[in-house]
Structures are given as structure tokens and as C-alpha cells.
CSV table of C-alpha atoms in Angstrom, one decimal:
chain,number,residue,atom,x,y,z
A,244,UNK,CA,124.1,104.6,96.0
A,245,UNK,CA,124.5,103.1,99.7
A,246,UNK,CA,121.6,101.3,100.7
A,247,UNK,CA,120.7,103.7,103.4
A,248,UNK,CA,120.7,106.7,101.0
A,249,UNK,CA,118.5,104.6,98.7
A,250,UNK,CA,116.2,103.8,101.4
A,251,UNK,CA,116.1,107.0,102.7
A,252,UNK,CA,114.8,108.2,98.9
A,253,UNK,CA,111.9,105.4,98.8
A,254,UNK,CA,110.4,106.6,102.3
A,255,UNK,CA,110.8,110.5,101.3
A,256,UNK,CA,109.0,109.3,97.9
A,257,UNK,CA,105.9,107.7,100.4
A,258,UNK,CA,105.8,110.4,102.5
A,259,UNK,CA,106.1,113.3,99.0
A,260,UNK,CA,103.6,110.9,97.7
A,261,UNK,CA,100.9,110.2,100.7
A,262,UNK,CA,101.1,114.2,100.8
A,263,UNK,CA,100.2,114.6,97.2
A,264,UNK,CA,97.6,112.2,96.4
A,265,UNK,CA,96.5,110.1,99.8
A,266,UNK,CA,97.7,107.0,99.1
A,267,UNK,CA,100.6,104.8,98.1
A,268,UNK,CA,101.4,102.4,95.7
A,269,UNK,CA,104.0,100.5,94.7
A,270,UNK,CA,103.5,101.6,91.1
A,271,UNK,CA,103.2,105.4,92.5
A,272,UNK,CA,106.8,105.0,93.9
A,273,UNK,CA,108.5,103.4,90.8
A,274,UNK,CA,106.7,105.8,88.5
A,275,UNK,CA,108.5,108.9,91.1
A,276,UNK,CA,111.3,107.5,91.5
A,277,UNK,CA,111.7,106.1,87.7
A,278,UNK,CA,112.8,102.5,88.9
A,279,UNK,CA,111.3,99.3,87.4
A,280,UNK,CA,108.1,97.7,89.6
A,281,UNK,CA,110.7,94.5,90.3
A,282,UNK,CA,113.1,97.0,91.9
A,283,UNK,CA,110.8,98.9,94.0
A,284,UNK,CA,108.8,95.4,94.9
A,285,UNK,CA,112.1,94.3,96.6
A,286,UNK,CA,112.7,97.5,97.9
A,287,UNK,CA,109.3,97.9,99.8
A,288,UNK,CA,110.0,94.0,101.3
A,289,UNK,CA,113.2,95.5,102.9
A,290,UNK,CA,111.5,98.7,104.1
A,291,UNK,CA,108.5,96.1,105.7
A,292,UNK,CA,111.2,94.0,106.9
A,293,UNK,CA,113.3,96.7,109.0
A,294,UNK,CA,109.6,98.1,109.8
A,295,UNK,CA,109.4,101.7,108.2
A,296,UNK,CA,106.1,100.7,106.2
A,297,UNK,CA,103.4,98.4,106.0
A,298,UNK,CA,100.8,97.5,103.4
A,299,UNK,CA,96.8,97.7,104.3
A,300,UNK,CA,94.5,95.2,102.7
A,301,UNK,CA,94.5,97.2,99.6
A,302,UNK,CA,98.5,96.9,99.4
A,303,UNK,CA,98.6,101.1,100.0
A,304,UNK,CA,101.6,101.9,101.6
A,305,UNK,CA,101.9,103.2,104.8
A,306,UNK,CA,105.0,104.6,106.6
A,307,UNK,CA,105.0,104.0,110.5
A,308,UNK,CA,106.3,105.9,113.0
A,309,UNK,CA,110.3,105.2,112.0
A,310,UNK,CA,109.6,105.5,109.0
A,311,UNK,CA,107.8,108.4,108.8
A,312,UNK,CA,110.7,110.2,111.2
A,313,UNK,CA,113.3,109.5,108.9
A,314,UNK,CA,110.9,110.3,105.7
A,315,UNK,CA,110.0,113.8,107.4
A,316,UNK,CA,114.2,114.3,108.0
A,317,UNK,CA,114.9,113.8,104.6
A,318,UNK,CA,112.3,115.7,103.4
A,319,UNK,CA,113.5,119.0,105.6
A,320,UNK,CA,116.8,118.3,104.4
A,321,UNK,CA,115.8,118.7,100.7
A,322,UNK,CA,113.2,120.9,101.6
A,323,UNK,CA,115.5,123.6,103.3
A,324,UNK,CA,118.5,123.1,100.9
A,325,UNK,CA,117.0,123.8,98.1
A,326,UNK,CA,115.5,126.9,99.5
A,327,UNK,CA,119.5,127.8,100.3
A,328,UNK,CA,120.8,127.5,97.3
A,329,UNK,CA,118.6,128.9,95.4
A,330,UNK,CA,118.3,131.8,97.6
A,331,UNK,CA,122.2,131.8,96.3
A,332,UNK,CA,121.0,131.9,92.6
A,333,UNK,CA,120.9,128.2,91.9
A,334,UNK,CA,117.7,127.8,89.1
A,335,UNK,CA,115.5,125.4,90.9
A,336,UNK,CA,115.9,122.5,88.6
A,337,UNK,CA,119.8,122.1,89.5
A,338,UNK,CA,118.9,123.3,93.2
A,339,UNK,CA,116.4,120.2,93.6
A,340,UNK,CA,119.1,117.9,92.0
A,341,UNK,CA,121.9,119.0,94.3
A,342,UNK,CA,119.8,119.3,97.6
A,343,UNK,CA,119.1,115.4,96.6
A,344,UNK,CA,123.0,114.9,96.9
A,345,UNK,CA,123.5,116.8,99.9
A,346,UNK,CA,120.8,116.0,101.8
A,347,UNK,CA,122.2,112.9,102.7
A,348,UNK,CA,125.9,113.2,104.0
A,349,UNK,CA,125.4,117.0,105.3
A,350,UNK,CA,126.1,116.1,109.1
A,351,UNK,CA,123.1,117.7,111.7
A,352,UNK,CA,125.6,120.2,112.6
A,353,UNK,CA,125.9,121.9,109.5
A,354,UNK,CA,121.9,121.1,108.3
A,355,UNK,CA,121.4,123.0,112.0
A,356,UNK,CA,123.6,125.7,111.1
A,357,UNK,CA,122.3,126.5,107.7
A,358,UNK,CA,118.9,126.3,108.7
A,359,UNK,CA,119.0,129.0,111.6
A,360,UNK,CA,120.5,131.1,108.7
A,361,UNK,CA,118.1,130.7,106.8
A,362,UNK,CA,115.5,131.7,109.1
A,363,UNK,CA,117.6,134.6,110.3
A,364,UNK,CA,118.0,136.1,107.5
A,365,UNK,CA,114.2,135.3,106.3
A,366,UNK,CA,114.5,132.5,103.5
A,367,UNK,CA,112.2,130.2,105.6
């Protein structure tokens, strides 16, 4: 997995997570993501590091603004291509798996594309 793909996954985790329950942990992440704590402790120091989260006094995690833009991208990206392909007969389960693939080498041309489809012909 490139790094950027693989930190692209850990913010849309935050953000799938912040939704879901309020708050962040480390621990929340690794248990989503099913990576050990060691691996997602160094992965959240390179996220604080390049400034897509920080940690409040009660080491929640919080995404700021970049990273929150490129967790809400990713999120759309899986969001919408799941909806496609299953609207194509994909069962859900594989459509979630492959939207994971895709969502991250599909260029903004052809995300753009399939999402005005989509819309057009009343799938979102």
C-alpha cells in the first residue's frame, strides 16, 4: 500500500469514526482498521506531523481542516462507488471492498463523471 493511500484510509477511518461515536481514539482506529496499536501509534505521529490531526488533552483525535478535506474526499469516493456498483448488481460486501480499491487511483475526471451519472439517472 503507498503511504498516501494508507494515510488516506486512517483519516477516512477518524472521520467514519468521529461520525459514528463522537470521538477518536487511537484504539478506535486500530480496532476499524484491524492494525496493531504500535502500527496505528506511528501512523497518527505522521498524520500530527504533516498536520491532518491533533490530539486534545484526553488524546481524542481530531482531524483539522486538511485533514478533514481529504477524509471527506475519500469518504465520497467510497461513498458514491459503492452506490455504482452495486446499483450494477455488485452484493454490497464486494461493492465496499472494491470501492476501497478504487477510490484511490480513480482520477477526478472519471469520479466527476460517474457521479453526475449517478445523480442523472437517480442512484444518489
Amino acid at each position: 500500500m503507498r503511504s498516501n493511500e494508507s494515510a488516506e484510509d486512517y483519516l477516512e477511518a477518524i472521520l467514519m469514526l468521529q461520525n459514528e461515536k463522537g470521538y477518536v481514539r487511537s484504539i478506535d482506529v486500530a480496532h476499524s482498521l484491524s492494525f496493531t496499536k504500535p502500527s496505528v501509534s506511528v501512523a497518527m505521529k505522521s498524520l500530527r506531523e504533516k498536520g491532518y490531526i491533533t490530539f486534545d488533552e484526553m488524546s481524542h483525535i481530531h482531524l483539522t481542516e486538511s485533514g478533514y478535506a481529504i477524509a471527506a474526499k475519500i469518504y465520497e469516493r467510497h461513498d458514491v462507488l459503492s452506490r455504482a456498483l452495486m446499483s450494477l448488481g455488485v452484493d454490497k460486501e464486494t461493492a465496499l471492498a472494491d470501492s476501497c480499491k478504487i477510490e484511490h487511483d480513480l482520477s477526478d475526471i472519471s469520479f466527476e463523471k460517474i457521479k453526475e451519472y449517478l445523480v442523472k439517472v437517480g442512484v444518489i
